[in-house]
Amino acid sequence: MKKLALIALLPAFALAACGEEAAPAPQPTPTETAVAVPEEPALPAPDAAVFAETFAKACPAAKTVSTSACKRAGFGSEDVICQYGLGKDEYLRHSATLTPGDGEWTVAEPETVCAQGA
């Protein structure tokens, strides 16, 4: 009887085994990892010496810059806002905007900025 039951079930097992294929192992997909390359700024941030030189070129008749502090005009902006003191003044009483141009910093609206330093 056991043999009969085993023989009767054998075709059922064979049918079940034929209908199923082993799933292929998942192939790892090649992923390209993009390495973020930091963008080099076109011009280095202006320090006190760079601002003094730029101001002297734009306003040759004005007093010399004694002190200055510069910061970006806003997130993602290329412009820089500099506050500065002239002559023997140690306070940052004046303000000027620098913009990049032709590989160097230039004073935006030089007429207005030079009028402050006259």
PDB file of N, CA and C in Angstrom, residues 27 34 39 45 56 60 64 70-71 76 84 89 91 98 114:
ATOM      1  N   GLN A  27      21.425  40.024 -10.235  1.00  0.00           N
ATOM      2  CA  GLN A  27      22.739  40.518 -10.625  1.00  0.00           C
ATOM      3  C   GLN A  27      22.925  41.916 -10.035  1.00  0.00           C
ATOM      4  N   ALA A  34      28.542  59.285  -8.558  1.00  0.00           N
ATOM      5  CA  ALA A  34      29.020  60.587  -8.994  1.00  0.00           C
ATOM      6  C   ALA A  34      29.707  61.265  -7.813  1.00  0.00           C
ATOM      7  N   GLU A  39      33.116  73.188  -6.804  1.00  0.00           N
ATOM      8  CA  GLU A  39      33.402  74.208  -7.802  1.00  0.00           C
ATOM      9  C   GLU A  39      34.380  75.212  -7.216  1.00  0.00           C
ATOM     10  N   ALA A  45      37.953  85.081  -2.432  1.00  0.00           N
ATOM     11  CA  ALA A  45      37.241  86.086  -1.642  1.00  0.00           C
ATOM     12  C   ALA A  45      38.183  87.248  -1.344  1.00  0.00           C
ATOM     13  N   ALA A  56      41.198 101.710  -4.421  1.00  0.00           N
ATOM     14  CA  ALA A  56      42.149 102.715  -4.893  1.00  0.00           C
ATOM     15  C   ALA A  56      42.107 102.850  -6.417  1.00  0.00           C
ATOM     16  N   PRO A  60      40.657 106.959  -7.280  1.00  0.00           N
ATOM     17  CA  PRO A  60      42.011 107.425  -7.000  1.00  0.00           C
ATOM     18  C   PRO A  60      42.064 108.709  -6.175  1.00  0.00           C
ATOM     19  N   THR A  64      42.663 106.754   1.515  1.00  0.00           N
ATOM     20  CA  THR A  64      42.995 105.331   1.493  1.00  0.00           C
ATOM     21  C   THR A  64      42.127 104.572   2.492  1.00  0.00           C
ATOM     22  N   CYS A  70      34.668  92.125   4.421  1.00  0.00           N
ATOM     23  CA  CYS A  70      33.830  91.760   3.274  1.00  0.00           C
ATOM     24  C   CYS A  70      33.098  90.459   3.536  1.00  0.00           C
ATOM     25  N   LYS A  71      31.885  90.348   2.969  1.00  0.00           N
ATOM     26  CA  LYS A  71      31.104  89.105   3.050  1.00  0.00           C
ATOM     27  C   LYS A  71      30.272  88.989   1.784  1.00  0.00           C
ATOM     28  N   GLY A  76      24.754  82.014  -2.787  1.00  0.00           N
ATOM     29  CA  GLY A  76      24.861  81.792  -4.223  1.00  0.00           C
ATOM     30  C   GLY A  76      25.189  83.034  -5.025  1.00  0.00           C
ATOM     31  N   TYR A  84      33.847  99.474   5.124  1.00  0.00           N
ATOM     32  CA  TYR A  84      35.215  99.944   5.256  1.00  0.00           C
ATOM     33  C   TYR A  84      35.286 101.300   5.943  1.00  0.00           C
ATOM     34  N   ASP A  89      40.197 106.555  10.151  1.00  0.00           N
ATOM     35  CA  ASP A  89      38.979 106.012  10.773  1.00  0.00           C
ATOM     36  C   ASP A  89      39.118 104.514  10.983  1.00  0.00           C
ATOM     37  N   TYR A  91      36.486 102.711  12.186  1.00  0.00           N
ATOM     38  CA  TYR A  91      35.137 102.162  12.153  1.00  0.00           C
ATOM     39  C   TYR A  91      34.706 101.902  10.719  1.00  0.00           C
ATOM     40  N   LEU A  98      31.331  94.747  -4.390  1.00  0.00           N
ATOM     41  CA  LEU A  98      32.301  94.315  -5.396  1.00  0.00           C
ATOM     42  C   LEU A  98      31.671  93.227  -6.252  1.00  0.00           C
ATOM     43  N   CYS A 114      32.632 106.327  -4.715  1.00  0.00           N
ATOM     44  CA  CYS A 114      33.677 107.354  -4.645  1.00  0.00           C
ATOM     45  C   CYS A 114      33.171 108.643  -4.013  1.00  0.00           C
TER      46      CYS A 114
END
